[in-house]
GROMACS .gro file of C-alpha atoms in nm:
model
  181
    1MET     CA    1 -10.035  13.284  -8.186
    2VAL     CA    2  -9.673  13.380  -8.122
    3ARG     CA    3  -9.497  13.424  -8.458
    4SER     CA    4  -9.149  13.560  -8.386
    5THR     CA    5  -8.942  13.700  -8.099
    6LEU     CA    6  -8.658  13.954  -8.097
    7ILE     CA    7  -8.438  14.068  -7.809
    8VAL     CA    8  -8.221  14.381  -7.842
    9ARG     CA    9  -8.016  14.608  -7.619
   10ALA     CA   10  -8.216  14.926  -7.558
   11SER     CA   11  -7.923  15.169  -7.566
   12ASP     CA   12  -7.810  15.098  -7.924
   13ALA     CA   13  -8.061  14.845  -8.068
   14LEU     CA   14  -7.792  14.575  -8.093
   15PRO     CA   15  -7.969  14.242  -8.156
   16LEU     CA   16  -7.888  14.005  -7.870
   17ALA     CA   17  -8.108  13.705  -7.958
   18ALA     CA   18  -8.395  13.611  -8.187
   19SER     CA   19  -8.619  13.316  -8.248
   20VAL     CA   20  -8.524  13.097  -8.541
   21ASP     CA   21  -8.812  13.118  -8.788
   22ASP     CA   22  -8.881  12.888  -9.079
   23GLU     CA   23  -8.849  13.026  -9.432
   24GLN     CA   24  -9.223  13.080  -9.481
   25THR     CA   25  -9.260  13.266  -9.151
   26GLU     CA   26  -8.952  13.474  -9.232
   27GLN     CA   27  -9.101  13.582  -9.567
   28THR     CA   28  -9.444  13.651  -9.417
   29LEU     CA   29  -9.305  13.862  -9.134
   30GLN     CA   30  -9.028  14.042  -9.325
   31GLU     CA   31  -9.211  14.377  -9.335
   32HIS     CA   32  -9.312  14.350  -8.969
   33LYS     CA   33  -8.956  14.269  -8.862
   34GLN     CA   34  -8.843  14.585  -9.044
   35GLN     CA   35  -9.106  14.779  -8.850
   36ALA     CA   36  -8.975  14.620  -8.529
   37LYS     CA   37  -8.625  14.746  -8.613
   38LEU     CA   38  -8.769  15.095  -8.661
   39VAL     CA   39  -8.937  15.069  -8.321
   40PHE     CA   40  -8.606  14.964  -8.162
   41ARG     CA   41  -8.430  15.268  -8.309
   42ARG     CA   42  -8.699  15.504  -8.184
   43ILE     CA   43  -8.714  15.376  -7.828
   44THR     CA   44  -8.593  15.638  -7.582
   45PRO     CA   45  -8.534  15.623  -7.207
   46ASN     CA   46  -8.877  15.783  -7.164
   47ALA     CA   47  -9.057  15.524  -7.380
   48GLU     CA   48  -9.344  15.326  -7.238
   49PRO     CA   49  -9.204  15.011  -7.072
   50ARG     CA   50  -9.487  14.800  -7.217
   51CYS     CA   51  -9.651  14.873  -7.547
   52SER     CA   52  -9.857  14.705  -7.818
   53ILE     CA   53  -9.834  14.832  -8.176
   54GLU     CA   54 -10.091  14.715  -8.427
   55SER     CA   55  -9.955  14.642  -8.773
   56GLY     CA   56 -10.186  14.481  -9.026
   57PRO     CA   57 -10.285  14.129  -8.920
   58TYR     CA   58 -10.023  14.128  -8.641
   59THR     CA   59  -9.949  14.312  -8.321
   60LEU     CA   60  -9.597  14.389  -8.202
   61HIS     CA   61  -9.581  14.371  -7.823
   62TYR     CA   62  -9.269  14.493  -7.649
   63LEU     CA   63  -9.140  14.504  -7.295
   64ILE     CA   64  -8.840  14.707  -7.178
   65ALA     CA   65  -8.664  14.567  -6.870
   66ASP     CA   66  -8.312  14.627  -6.737
   67GLY     CA   67  -8.186  14.793  -7.055
   68VAL     CA   68  -8.318  14.519  -7.284
   69VAL     CA   69  -8.615  14.529  -7.523
   70TYR     CA   70  -8.812  14.206  -7.566
   71LEU     CA   71  -9.047  14.209  -7.867
   72VAL     CA   72  -9.289  13.947  -7.990
   73ILE     CA   73  -9.483  13.953  -8.316
   74ALA     CA   74  -9.817  13.782  -8.260
   75ASP     CA   75 -10.147  13.750  -8.440
   76LYS     CA   76 -10.374  14.048  -8.380
   77SER     CA   77 -10.626  13.818  -8.208
   78TYR     CA   78 -10.365  13.682  -7.963
   79PRO     CA   79 -10.448  13.796  -7.606
   80ARG     CA   80 -10.227  14.076  -7.474
   81LYS     CA   81 -10.213  13.917  -7.131
   82LEU     CA   82 -10.053  13.605  -7.277
   83ALA     CA   83  -9.815  13.806  -7.495
   84PHE     CA   84  -9.689  14.006  -7.197
   85SER     CA   85  -9.675  13.697  -6.975
   86TYR     CA   86  -9.454  13.540  -7.242
   87LEU     CA   87  -9.231  13.849  -7.254
   88ASP     CA   88  -9.213  13.862  -6.873
   89GLU     CA   89  -9.100  13.501  -6.861
   90LEU     CA   90  -8.835  13.566  -7.128
   91SER     CA   91  -8.707  13.876  -6.948
   92LYS     CA   92  -8.669  13.697  -6.615
   93GLU     CA   93  -8.477  13.406  -6.767
   94PHE     CA   94  -8.263  13.630  -6.989
   95LEU     CA   95  -8.170  13.853  -6.696
   96THR     CA   96  -8.080  13.550  -6.485
   97SER     CA   97  -7.871  13.393  -6.762
   98TYR     CA   98  -7.706  13.694  -6.928
   99GLY     CA   99  -7.788  14.009  -6.729
  100ALA     CA  100  -7.429  14.093  -6.637
  101LYS     CA  101  -7.302  14.047  -6.993
  102VAL     CA  102  -7.559  14.259  -7.180
  103GLU     CA  103  -7.371  14.590  -7.164
  104THR     CA  104  -7.030  14.445  -7.253
  105VAL     CA  105  -7.122  14.239  -7.559
  106ARG     CA  106  -7.022  14.385  -7.897
  107LYS     CA  107  -7.132  14.124  -8.152
  108PRO     CA  108  -7.490  14.091  -8.277
  109TYR     CA  109  -7.678  13.780  -8.165
  110ALA     CA  110  -7.417  13.706  -7.897
  111PHE     CA  111  -7.680  13.516  -7.699
  112VAL     CA  112  -7.809  13.300  -7.984
  113SER     CA  113  -7.815  13.002  -7.746
  114PHE     CA  114  -8.114  13.165  -7.573
  115ASP     CA  115  -8.321  13.052  -7.874
  116THR     CA  116  -8.365  12.712  -7.709
  117PHE     CA  117  -8.544  12.868  -7.413
  118MET     CA  118  -8.744  13.100  -7.642
  119GLY     CA  119  -8.858  12.806  -7.853
  120LYS     CA  120  -8.971  12.600  -7.554
  121THR     CA  121  -9.148  12.895  -7.397
  122ALA     CA  122  -9.314  12.999  -7.725
  123ARG     CA  123  -9.456  12.649  -7.765
  124LEU     CA  124  -9.626  12.686  -7.425
  125TYR     CA  125  -9.786  13.008  -7.546
  126GLN     CA  126  -9.839  12.909  -7.908
  127ASP     CA  127 -10.214  12.858  -7.903
  128THR     CA  128 -10.451  12.999  -7.645
  129ARG     CA  129 -10.674  12.690  -7.668
  130THR     CA  130 -10.375  12.466  -7.600
  131ALA     CA  131 -10.268  12.684  -7.309
  132ASN     CA  132 -10.616  12.662  -7.161
  133ALA     CA  133 -10.642  12.287  -7.220
  134ALA     CA  134 -10.299  12.223  -7.068
  135GLY     CA  135 -10.425  12.346  -6.736
  136SER     CA  136 -10.580  12.675  -6.658
  137SER     CA  137 -10.381  12.693  -6.336
  138HIS     CA  138 -10.060  12.754  -6.535
  139VAL     CA  139 -10.221  13.028  -6.742
  140ASP     CA  140 -10.386  13.171  -6.430
  141LYS     CA  141 -10.051  13.179  -6.255
  142LEU     CA  142  -9.893  13.360  -6.548
  143ASN     CA  143 -10.181  13.603  -6.568
  144ASP     CA  144 -10.161  13.670  -6.192
  145GLU     CA  145  -9.795  13.762  -6.230
  146LEU     CA  146  -9.876  14.004  -6.509
  147GLN     CA  147  -9.905  14.365  -6.404
  148ASP     CA  148 -10.212  14.574  -6.473
  149VAL     CA  149 -10.286  14.558  -6.846
  150THR     CA  150 -10.411  14.914  -6.851
  151ARG     CA  151 -10.047  15.025  -6.840
  152ILE     CA  152  -9.996  14.877  -7.184
  153MET     CA  153 -10.033  15.144  -7.446
  154THR     CA  154 -10.158  15.055  -7.789
  155LYS     CA  155 -10.030  15.253  -8.083
  156ASN     CA  156 -10.097  15.235  -8.448
  157MET     CA  157  -9.787  15.184  -8.665
  158GLU     CA  158  -9.886  15.478  -8.886
  159GLU     CA  159  -9.907  15.705  -8.579
  160LEU     CA  160  -9.562  15.595  -8.466
  161LEU     CA  161  -9.412  15.654  -8.812
  162TRP     CA  162  -9.591  15.988  -8.854
  163ARG     CA  163  -9.463  16.120  -8.523
  164GLY     CA  164  -9.105  16.033  -8.617
  165ASP     CA  165  -9.139  16.190  -8.962
  166SER     CA  166  -9.294  16.509  -8.825
  167LEU     CA  167  -9.011  16.543  -8.572
  168ASP     CA  168  -8.757  16.490  -8.850
  169SER     CA  169  -8.918  16.756  -9.071
  170ALA     CA  170  -8.944  17.002  -8.779
  171PHE     CA  171  -8.575  16.949  -8.704
  172ALA     CA  172  -8.485  17.005  -9.071
  173CYS     CA  173  -8.682  17.334  -9.077
  174PHE     CA  174  -8.517  17.449  -8.753
  175ARG     CA  175  -8.172  17.364  -8.885
  176ARG     CA  176  -8.234  17.541  -9.218
  177ASP     CA  177  -8.360  17.854  -9.039
  178ALA     CA  178  -8.070  17.846  -8.792
  179LEU     CA  179  -7.816  17.823  -9.074
  180SER     CA  180  -7.973  18.118  -9.255
  181LEU     CA  181  -7.917  18.340  -8.948
   0.00000   0.00000   0.00000
């Protein structure tokens, strides 16, 4: 089940839009949203364009397209194909609606009006049983549009954090040694 969606500019992690979550969802996902912010800060131009990161009972799926990162927090059992179909649909609509304005905007959540589209689209993807009951042709169409799932890399949140920490400590050692010369 889709829980929350965040859209940020890849170059500086400026939040562009986010789904409006109820208070209970906000409290439940607080830690995972913090992890999402960490992921946004660590994304580089060489980062995988599609990735799934497991974090407790949830999986953070992200898609990078045209300088924008689209991230959805979903239940761990939620199918990856549906998660990336959802992100693909968001990216196409966002690019059509706001693509030219993304690099010039300076204020966070400048495209808050995109929440309406995110909400409607999330409801279509909310429950896999509902999606299948609503007509498998729609889901089949979305799945056909999805690129090969093998390109989606799965990472463990601890691995992602460890790699960043080890790079930070290596840099600190290098700097200390360089200063002592």
